[in-house]
GROMACS .gro file of N, CA and C in nm:
model
  444
    1UNK      N    1  17.483  -2.066   5.733
    1UNK     CA    2  17.432  -2.120   5.609
    1UNK      C    3  17.292  -2.176   5.635
    2UNK      N    4  17.196  -2.142   5.552
    2UNK     CA    5  17.060  -2.190   5.568
    2UNK      C    6  17.046  -2.331   5.509
    3UNK      N    7  16.938  -2.398   5.543
    3UNK     CA    8  16.912  -2.531   5.489
    3UNK      C    9  16.908  -2.525   5.337
    4UNK      N   10  16.843  -2.422   5.282
    4UNK     CA   11  16.833  -2.406   5.137
    4UNK      C   12  16.972  -2.394   5.075
    5UNK      N   13  17.058  -2.310   5.138
    5UNK     CA   14  17.194  -2.293   5.088
    5UNK      C   15  17.271  -2.425   5.094
    6UNK      N   16  17.255  -2.499   5.203
    6UNK     CA   17  17.328  -2.625   5.217
    6UNK      C   18  17.287  -2.725   5.111
    7UNK      N   19  17.158  -2.727   5.076
    7UNK     CA   20  17.111  -2.822   4.975
    7UNK      C   21  17.167  -2.793   4.837
    8UNK      N   22  17.178  -2.667   4.805
    8UNK     CA   23  17.214  -2.632   4.669
    8UNK      C   24  17.353  -2.570   4.655
    9UNK      N   25  17.430  -2.570   4.763
    9UNK     CA   26  17.565  -2.518   4.760
    9UNK      C   27  17.652  -2.603   4.666
   10UNK      N   28  17.711  -2.541   4.570
   10UNK     CA   29  17.801  -2.612   4.480
   10UNK      C   30  17.732  -2.692   4.372
   11UNK      N   31  17.603  -2.671   4.352
   11UNK     CA   32  17.530  -2.748   4.252
   11UNK      C   33  17.588  -2.728   4.112
   12UNK      N   34  17.627  -2.607   4.077
   12UNK     CA   35  17.675  -2.577   3.943
   12UNK      C   36  17.827  -2.573   3.932
   13UNK      N   37  17.898  -2.612   4.038
   13UNK     CA   38  18.044  -2.608   4.035
   13UNK      C   39  18.100  -2.719   3.947
   14UNK      N   40  18.127  -2.689   3.821
   14UNK     CA   41  18.190  -2.783   3.731
   14UNK      C   42  18.101  -2.897   3.685
   15UNK      N   43  17.972  -2.890   3.709
   15UNK     CA   44  17.882  -2.997   3.669
   15UNK      C   45  17.836  -2.975   3.526
   16UNK      N   46  17.858  -3.074   3.443
   16UNK     CA   47  17.808  -3.069   3.307
   16UNK      C   48  17.702  -3.176   3.293
   17UNK      N   49  17.647  -3.195   3.177
   17UNK     CA   50  17.542  -3.294   3.159
   17UNK      C   51  17.590  -3.431   3.203
   18UNK      N   52  17.504  -3.505   3.268
   18UNK     CA   53  17.539  -3.637   3.318
   18UNK      C   54  17.580  -3.637   3.464
   19UNK      N   55  17.597  -3.519   3.526
   19UNK     CA   56  17.633  -3.514   3.667
   19UNK      C   57  17.512  -3.555   3.752
   20UNK      N   58  17.540  -3.617   3.864
   20UNK     CA   59  17.432  -3.649   3.956
   20UNK      C   60  17.434  -3.550   4.070
   21UNK      N   61  17.320  -3.526   4.127
   21UNK     CA   62  17.307  -3.432   4.237
   21UNK      C   63  17.334  -3.508   4.368
   22UNK      N   64  17.435  -3.468   4.441
   22UNK     CA   65  17.466  -3.529   4.569
   22UNK      C   66  17.432  -3.429   4.678
   23UNK      N   67  17.329  -3.460   4.755
   23UNK     CA   68  17.289  -3.371   4.863
   23UNK      C   69  17.376  -3.393   4.985
   24UNK      N   70  17.405  -3.286   5.060
   24UNK     CA   71  17.484  -3.304   5.181
   24UNK      C   72  17.405  -3.381   5.286
   25UNK      N   73  17.478  -3.448   5.374
   25UNK     CA   74  17.411  -3.522   5.480
   25UNK      C   75  17.348  -3.423   5.578
   26UNK      N   76  17.219  -3.433   5.595
   26UNK     CA   77  17.147  -3.348   5.688
   26UNK      C   78  17.077  -3.435   5.790
   27UNK      N   79  17.052  -3.379   5.906
   27UNK     CA   80  16.981  -3.454   6.009
   27UNK      C   81  16.839  -3.482   5.960
   28UNK      N   82  16.801  -3.608   5.961
   28UNK     CA   83  16.667  -3.645   5.916
   28UNK      C   84  16.564  -3.601   6.019
   29UNK      N   85  16.446  -3.557   5.972
   29UNK     CA   86  16.342  -3.521   6.066
   29UNK      C   87  16.292  -3.643   6.143
   30UNK      N   88  16.233  -3.620   6.257
   30UNK     CA   89  16.179  -3.730   6.337
   30UNK      C   90  16.080  -3.810   6.253
   31UNK      N   91  16.076  -3.941   6.274
   31UNK     CA   92  15.992  -4.027   6.191
   31UNK      C   93  15.855  -4.051   6.252
   32UNK      N   94  15.807  -3.956   6.330
   32UNK     CA   95  15.671  -3.960   6.383
   32UNK      C   96  15.607  -3.825   6.356
   33UNK      N   97  15.476  -3.823   6.332
   33UNK     CA   98  15.411  -3.696   6.306
   33UNK      C   99  15.410  -3.607   6.430
   34UNK      N  100  15.422  -3.478   6.408
   34UNK     CA  101  15.419  -3.381   6.517
   34UNK      C  102  15.278  -3.370   6.574
   35UNK      N  103  15.271  -3.338   6.702
   35UNK     CA  104  15.143  -3.329   6.771
   35UNK      C  105  15.136  -3.197   6.848
   36UNK      N  106  15.020  -3.134   6.845
   36UNK     CA  107  14.990  -3.019   6.930
   36UNK      C  108  14.881  -3.063   7.027
   37UNK      N  109  14.898  -3.032   7.156
   37UNK     CA  110  14.796  -3.065   7.256
   37UNK      C  111  14.763  -2.939   7.333
   38UNK      N  112  14.634  -2.909   7.341
   38UNK     CA  113  14.585  -2.792   7.415
   38UNK      C  114  14.485  -2.839   7.519
   39UNK      N  115  14.461  -2.754   7.619
   39UNK     CA  116  14.358  -2.783   7.719
   39UNK      C  117  14.262  -2.666   7.723
   40UNK      N  118  14.133  -2.699   7.718
   40UNK     CA  119  14.029  -2.598   7.736
   40UNK      C  120  13.961  -2.626   7.870
   41UNK      N  121  13.855  -2.553   7.898
   41UNK     CA  122  13.781  -2.575   8.022
   41UNK      C  123  13.711  -2.710   8.024
   42UNK      N  124  13.686  -2.768   7.905
   42UNK     CA  125  13.606  -2.890   7.898
   42UNK      C  126  13.681  -3.012   7.845
   43UNK      N  127  13.797  -2.991   7.780
   43UNK     CA  128  13.862  -3.106   7.717
   43UNK      C  129  14.008  -3.077   7.685
   44UNK      N  130  14.082  -3.187   7.660
   44UNK     CA  131  14.213  -3.179   7.599
   44UNK      C  132  14.190  -3.194   7.449
   45UNK      N  133  14.260  -3.114   7.368
   45UNK     CA  134  14.247  -3.122   7.223
   45UNK      C  135  14.383  -3.159   7.165
   46UNK      N  136  14.388  -3.270   7.095
   46UNK     CA  137  14.511  -3.318   7.033
   46UNK      C  138  14.497  -3.304   6.882
   47UNK      N  139  14.597  -3.243   6.818
   47UNK     CA  140  14.596  -3.227   6.672
   47UNK      C  141  14.723  -3.288   6.615
   48UNK      N  142  14.707  -3.367   6.509
   48UNK     CA  143  14.819  -3.435   6.445
   48UNK      C  144  14.802  -3.423   6.293
   49UNK      N  145  14.904  -3.373   6.225
   49UNK     CA  146  14.898  -3.362   6.079
   49UNK      C  147  14.935  -3.495   6.016
   50UNK      N  148  14.844  -3.547   5.935
   50UNK     CA  149  14.864  -3.676   5.869
   50UNK      C  150  14.829  -3.665   5.720
   51UNK      N  151  14.908  -3.591   5.642
   51UNK     CA  152  14.876  -3.575   5.500
   51UNK      C  153  14.877  -3.709   5.428
   52UNK      N  154  14.776  -3.730   5.345
   52UNK     CA  155  14.768  -3.851   5.265
   52UNK      C  156  14.704  -3.970   5.336
   53UNK      N  157  14.679  -3.959   5.465
   53UNK     CA  158  14.617  -4.069   5.539
   53UNK      C  159  14.465  -4.055   5.533
   54UNK      N  160  14.397  -4.169   5.536
   54UNK     CA  161  14.251  -4.171   5.544
   54UNK      C  162  14.212  -4.226   5.680
   55UNK      N  163  14.085  -4.214   5.714
   55UNK     CA  164  14.041  -4.264   5.845
   55UNK      C  165  14.059  -4.415   5.856
   56UNK      N  166  14.059  -4.487   5.744
   56UNK     CA  167  14.082  -4.631   5.746
   56UNK      C  168  14.228  -4.666   5.773
   57UNK      N  169  14.319  -4.571   5.751
   57UNK     CA  170  14.462  -4.594   5.772
   57UNK      C  171  14.503  -4.578   5.918
   58UNK      N  172  14.418  -4.516   6.000
   58UNK     CA  173  14.455  -4.475   6.136
   58UNK      C  174  14.378  -4.557   6.239
   59UNK      N  175  14.448  -4.599   6.343
   59UNK     CA  176  14.386  -4.670   6.455
   59UNK      C  177  14.411  -4.590   6.582
   60UNK      N  178  14.303  -4.567   6.660
   60UNK     CA  179  14.316  -4.498   6.788
   60UNK      C  180  14.260  -4.591   6.895
   61UNK      N  181  14.342  -4.619   6.997
   61UNK     CA  182  14.299  -4.707   7.105
   61UNK      C  183  14.330  -4.643   7.241
   62UNK      N  184  14.256  -4.685   7.343
   62UNK     CA  185  14.283  -4.647   7.481
   62UNK      C  186  14.289  -4.775   7.562
   63UNK      N  187  14.402  -4.796   7.631
   63UNK     CA  188  14.416  -4.916   7.713
   63UNK      C  189  14.498  -4.879   7.836
   64UNK      N  190  14.442  -4.908   7.952
   64UNK     CA  191  14.509  -4.885   8.079
   64UNK      C  192  14.562  -4.742   8.091
   65UNK      N  193  14.480  -4.645   8.052
   65UNK     CA  194  14.516  -4.505   8.067
   65UNK      C  195  14.613  -4.451   7.964
   66UNK      N  196  14.635  -4.526   7.854
   66UNK     CA  197  14.727  -4.482   7.749
   66UNK      C  198  14.651  -4.471   7.618
   67UNK      N  199  14.656  -4.353   7.557
   67UNK     CA  200  14.596  -4.327   7.426
   67UNK      C  201  14.704  -4.353   7.322
   68UNK      N  202  14.675  -4.440   7.224
   68UNK     CA  203  14.771  -4.472   7.119
   68UNK      C  204  14.709  -4.442   6.983
   69UNK      N  205  14.783  -4.369   6.902
   69UNK     CA  206  14.743  -4.338   6.764
   69UNK      C  207  14.846  -4.404   6.674
   70UNK      N  208  14.801  -4.486   6.580
   70UNK     CA  209  14.894  -4.562   6.496
   70UNK      C  210  14.843  -4.571   6.353
   71UNK      N  211  14.937  -4.595   6.263
   71UNK     CA  212  14.905  -4.625   6.124
   71UNK      C  213  15.011  -4.721   6.073
   72UNK      N  214  14.968  -4.837   6.027
   72UNK     CA  215  15.061  -4.936   5.975
   72UNK      C  216  15.085  -4.916   5.826
   73UNK      N  217  15.004  -4.831   5.765
   73UNK     CA  218  15.011  -4.813   5.620
   73UNK      C  219  15.089  -4.685   5.587
   74UNK      N  220  15.187  -4.697   5.500
   74UNK     CA  221  15.264  -4.583   5.454
   74UNK      C  222  15.193  -4.519   5.335
   75UNK      N  223  15.206  -4.387   5.322
   75UNK     CA  224  15.151  -4.317   5.205
   75UNK      C  225  15.237  -4.351   5.085
   76UNK      N  226  15.174  -4.390   4.975
   76UNK     CA  227  15.249  -4.428   4.855
   76UNK      C  228  15.309  -4.305   4.789
   77UNK      N  229  15.430  -4.323   4.734
   77UNK     CA  230  15.496  -4.215   4.661
   77UNK      C  231  15.422  -4.187   4.532
   78UNK      N  232  15.422  -4.061   4.492
   78UNK     CA  233  15.358  -4.022   4.367
   78UNK      C  234  15.461  -4.025   4.255
   79UNK      N  235  15.520  -4.142   4.234
   79UNK     CA  236  15.620  -4.158   4.129
   79UNK      C  237  15.558  -4.223   4.007
   80UNK      N  238  15.615  -4.196   3.891
   80UNK     CA  239  15.568  -4.255   3.768
   80UNK      C  240  15.629  -4.394   3.753
   81UNK      N  241  15.547  -4.493   3.726
   81UNK     CA  242  15.600  -4.628   3.708
   81UNK      C  243  15.613  -4.656   3.559
   82UNK      N  244  15.686  -4.761   3.527
   82UNK     CA  245  15.709  -4.795   3.387
   82UNK      C  246  15.583  -4.845   3.319
   83UNK      N  247  15.482  -4.883   3.396
   83UNK     CA  248  15.358  -4.934   3.338
   83UNK      C  249  15.254  -4.825   3.319
   84UNK      N  250  15.288  -4.699   3.350
   84UNK     CA  251  15.193  -4.589   3.331
   84UNK      C  252  15.157  -4.576   3.184
   85UNK      N  253  15.031  -4.545   3.157
   85UNK     CA  254  14.986  -4.531   3.019
   85UNK      C  255  15.045  -4.406   2.954
   86UNK      N  256  15.081  -4.305   3.031
   86UNK     CA  257  15.138  -4.183   2.977
   86UNK      C  258  15.291  -4.194   2.979
   87UNK      N  259  15.348  -4.254   2.874
   87UNK     CA  260  15.492  -4.277   2.867
   87UNK      C  261  15.570  -4.149   2.847
   88UNK      N  262  15.502  -4.038   2.810
   88UNK     CA  263  15.569  -3.911   2.786
   88UNK      C  264  15.610  -3.843   2.917
   89UNK      N  265  15.546  -3.878   3.026
   89UNK     CA  266  15.573  -3.813   3.154
   89UNK      C  267  15.708  -3.862   3.208
   90UNK      N  268  15.797  -3.769   3.246
   90UNK     CA  269  15.928  -3.810   3.296
   90UNK      C  270  15.918  -3.872   3.435
   91UNK      N  271  16.016  -3.960   3.465
   91UNK     CA  272  16.021  -4.020   3.598
   91UNK      C  273  16.065  -3.915   3.698
   92UNK      N  274  16.020  -3.930   3.823
   92UNK     CA  275  16.057  -3.837   3.929
   92UNK      C  276  16.128  -3.911   4.040
   93UNK      N  277  16.224  -3.845   4.099
   93UNK     CA  278  16.292  -3.897   4.216
   93UNK      C  279  16.301  -3.785   4.318
   94UNK      N  280  16.266  -3.815   4.442
   94UNK     CA  281  16.273  -3.712   4.546
   94UNK      C  282  16.419  -3.679   4.575
   95UNK      N  283  16.450  -3.550   4.582
   95UNK     CA  284  16.581  -3.504   4.624
   95UNK      C  285  16.581  -3.478   4.774
   96UNK      N  286  16.466  -3.435   4.825
   96UNK     CA  287  16.448  -3.410   4.968
   96UNK      C  288  16.302  -3.434   4.999
   97UNK      N  289  16.275  -3.509   5.104
   97UNK     CA  290  16.136  -3.535   5.142
   97UNK      C  291  16.125  -3.522   5.293
   98UNK      N  292  16.061  -3.417   5.340
   98UNK     CA  293  16.047  -3.393   5.483
   98UNK      C  294  15.906  -3.423   5.532
   99UNK      N  295  15.812  -3.432   5.442
   99UNK     CA  296  15.674  -3.461   5.482
   99UNK      C  297  15.667  -3.604   5.534
  100UNK      N  298  15.602  -3.621   5.645
  100UNK     CA  299  15.592  -3.751   5.709
  100UNK      C  300  15.502  -3.843   5.625
  101UNK      N  301  15.546  -3.967   5.598
  101UNK     CA  302  15.462  -4.053   5.514
  101UNK      C  303  15.472  -4.201   5.548
  102UNK      N  304  15.545  -4.239   5.651
  102UNK     CA  305  15.560  -4.381   5.681
  102UNK      C  306  15.467  -4.425   5.793
  103UNK      N  307  15.469  -4.554   5.821
  103UNK     CA  308  15.389  -4.607   5.931
  103UNK      C  309  15.443  -4.550   6.062
  104UNK      N  310  15.356  -4.540   6.164
  104UNK     CA  311  15.398  -4.482   6.290
  104UNK      C  312  15.310  -4.531   6.404
  105UNK      N  313  15.356  -4.503   6.526
  105UNK     CA  314  15.275  -4.524   6.647
  105UNK      C  315  15.318  -4.422   6.750
  106UNK      N  316  15.221  -4.348   6.806
  106UNK     CA  317  15.246  -4.251   6.913
  106UNK      C  318  15.154  -4.283   7.029
  107UNK      N  319  15.207  -4.280   7.150
  107UNK     CA  320  15.127  -4.309   7.269
  107UNK      C  321  15.138  -4.194   7.368
  108UNK      N  322  15.027  -4.169   7.439
  108UNK     CA  323  15.019  -4.060   7.536
  108UNK      C  324  14.950  -4.113   7.662
  109UNK      N  325  15.013  -4.094   7.777
  109UNK     CA  326  14.950  -4.134   7.903
  109UNK      C  327  14.845  -4.029   7.937
  110UNK      N  328  14.723  -4.075   7.962
  110UNK     CA  329  14.614  -3.985   7.998
  110UNK      C  330  14.625  -3.946   8.145
  111UNK      N  331  14.594  -3.822   8.175
  111UNK     CA  332  14.597  -3.777   8.314
  111UNK      C  333  14.473  -3.829   8.387
  112UNK      N  334  14.474  -3.815   8.518
  112UNK     CA  335  14.359  -3.858   8.598
  112UNK      C  336  14.235  -3.774   8.568
  113UNK      N  337  14.255  -3.656   8.512
  113UNK     CA  338  14.141  -3.569   8.482
  113UNK      C  339  14.079  -3.598   8.345
  114UNK      N  340  14.142  -3.684   8.265
  114UNK     CA  341  14.092  -3.716   8.131
  114UNK      C  342  13.986  -3.826   8.136
  115UNK      N  343  13.880  -3.809   8.058
  115UNK     CA  344  13.773  -3.908   8.048
  115UNK      C  345  13.801  -3.998   7.928
  116UNK      N  346  13.873  -4.107   7.951
  116UNK     CA  347  13.912  -4.199   7.844
  116UNK      C  348  13.797  -4.273   7.780
  117UNK      N  349  13.680  -4.274   7.843
  117UNK     CA  350  13.563  -4.345   7.792
  117UNK      C  351  13.488  -4.267   7.684
  118UNK      N  352  13.508  -4.137   7.675
  118UNK     CA  353  13.428  -4.055   7.583
  118UNK      C  354  13.513  -3.976   7.483
  119UNK      N  355  13.625  -4.033   7.442
  119UNK     CA  356  13.713  -3.968   7.344
  119UNK      C  357  13.649  -3.974   7.206
  120UNK      N  358  13.659  -3.864   7.132
  120UNK     CA  359  13.611  -3.860   6.994
  120UNK      C  360  13.725  -3.815   6.903
  121UNK      N  361  13.714  -3.848   6.774
  121UNK     CA  362  13.818  -3.810   6.679
  121UNK      C  363  13.757  -3.781   6.544
  122UNK      N  364  13.823  -3.690   6.470
  122UNK     CA  365  13.781  -3.660   6.332
  122UNK      C  366  13.906  -3.634   6.248
  123UNK      N  367  13.895  -3.661   6.118
  123UNK     CA  368  14.004  -3.640   6.025
  123UNK      C  369  13.950  -3.559   5.909
  124UNK      N  370  14.008  -3.440   5.888
  124UNK     CA  371  13.963  -3.354   5.778
  124UNK      C  372  14.084  -3.286   5.717
  125UNK      N  373  14.099  -3.301   5.586
  125UNK     CA  374  14.210  -3.241   5.511
  125UNK      C  375  14.346  -3.273   5.572
  126UNK      N  376  14.364  -3.399   5.616
  126UNK     CA  377  14.493  -3.441   5.668
  126UNK      C  378  14.521  -3.401   5.812
  127UNK      N  379  14.425  -3.340   5.881
  127UNK     CA  380  14.443  -3.301   6.020
  127UNK      C  381  14.355  -3.388   6.109
  128UNK      N  382  14.420  -3.470   6.192
  128UNK     CA  383  14.349  -3.553   6.288
  128UNK      C  384  14.326  -3.471   6.415
  129UNK      N  385  14.201  -3.463   6.458
  129UNK     CA  386  14.166  -3.392   6.581
  129UNK      C  387  14.105  -3.491   6.678
  130UNK      N  388  14.167  -3.507   6.794
  130UNK     CA  389  14.119  -3.597   6.897
  130UNK      C  390  14.077  -3.512   7.017
  131UNK      N  391  13.952  -3.531   7.061
  131UNK     CA  392  13.899  -3.457   7.176
  131UNK      C  393  13.887  -3.552   7.294
  132UNK      N  394  13.954  -3.518   7.402
  132UNK     CA  395  13.953  -3.599   7.523
  132UNK      C  396  13.884  -3.517   7.632
  133UNK      N  397  13.757  -3.547   7.659
  133UNK     CA  398  13.684  -3.467   7.758
  133UNK      C  399  13.747  -3.478   7.897
  134UNK      N  400  13.728  -3.373   7.976
  134UNK     CA  401  13.771  -3.375   8.115
  134UNK      C  402  13.663  -3.442   8.198
  135UNK      N  403  13.705  -3.517   8.299
  135UNK     CA  404  13.608  -3.580   8.390
  135UNK      C  405  13.542  -3.472   8.473
  136UNK      N  406  13.417  -3.496   8.507
  136UNK     CA  407  13.349  -3.404   8.596
  136UNK      C  408  13.407  -3.423   8.735
  137UNK      N  409  13.424  -3.312   8.805
  137UNK     CA  410  13.479  -3.321   8.939
  137UNK      C  411  13.379  -3.389   9.030
  138UNK      N  412  13.430  -3.480   9.110
  138UNK     CA  413  13.343  -3.551   9.204
  138UNK      C  414  13.299  -3.455   9.314
  139UNK      N  415  13.171  -3.460   9.342
  139UNK     CA  416  13.118  -3.374   9.448
  139UNK      C  417  13.164  -3.426   9.584
  140UNK      N  418  13.184  -3.334   9.674
  140UNK     CA  419  13.223  -3.375   9.809
  140UNK      C  420  13.105  -3.443   9.875
  141UNK      N  421  13.132  -3.551   9.944
  141UNK     CA  422  13.024  -3.620  10.014
  141UNK      C  423  13.069  -3.654  10.154
  142UNK      N  424  12.974  -3.655  10.243
  142UNK     CA  425  13.002  -3.683  10.382
  142UNK      C  426  12.992  -3.834  10.404
  143UNK      N  427  13.091  -3.889  10.474
  143UNK     CA  428  13.093  -4.031  10.505
  143UNK      C  429  13.038  -4.050  10.645
  144UNK      N  430  12.937  -4.133  10.655
  144UNK     CA  431  12.875  -4.162  10.786
  144UNK      C  432  12.954  -4.270  10.857
  145UNK      N  433  12.984  -4.246  10.982
  145UNK     CA  434  13.056  -4.345  11.063
  145UNK      C  435  12.955  -4.427  11.138
  146UNK      N  436  12.962  -4.557  11.118
  146UNK     CA  437  12.869  -4.646  11.187
  146UNK      C  438  12.923  -4.685  11.324
  147UNK      N  439  12.835  -4.699  11.416
  147UNK     CA  440  12.875  -4.742  11.550
  147UNK      C  441  12.901  -4.892  11.550
  148UNK      N  442  13.001  -4.934  11.623
  148UNK     CA  443  13.037  -5.077  11.626
  148UNK      C  444  12.963  -5.151  11.733
   0.00000   0.00000   0.00000
């Protein structure tokens, strides 16, 4: 049985006007946004989908080799309130909501090859892109031994 079938299985079985829709219990999706991380020759690239978030909603910090991306602000529901000027518009209630919209915090330990001092980030159309440059390899150097 597919997820779609499970949601709507038995919807019309004996239901007449006034019936309420009871959805089956399904496993809730993880309450943190999904992340993709890639490595190129010059940097690690982290991508996180954050629909409805603005750059003011998101905080990115680096402390003791740990990169943390957080948002304390939840995306507001697009529901009609009783004070709306358009009283003709019907009220809406979500039957299923899988899109991530609550506050969150995700942390990632940076590798020794990551340059935590020069991380950059951008947010465009709900996609947060964090670029973590790779450190330049230290050149080999000869150590001089001093006579005692």
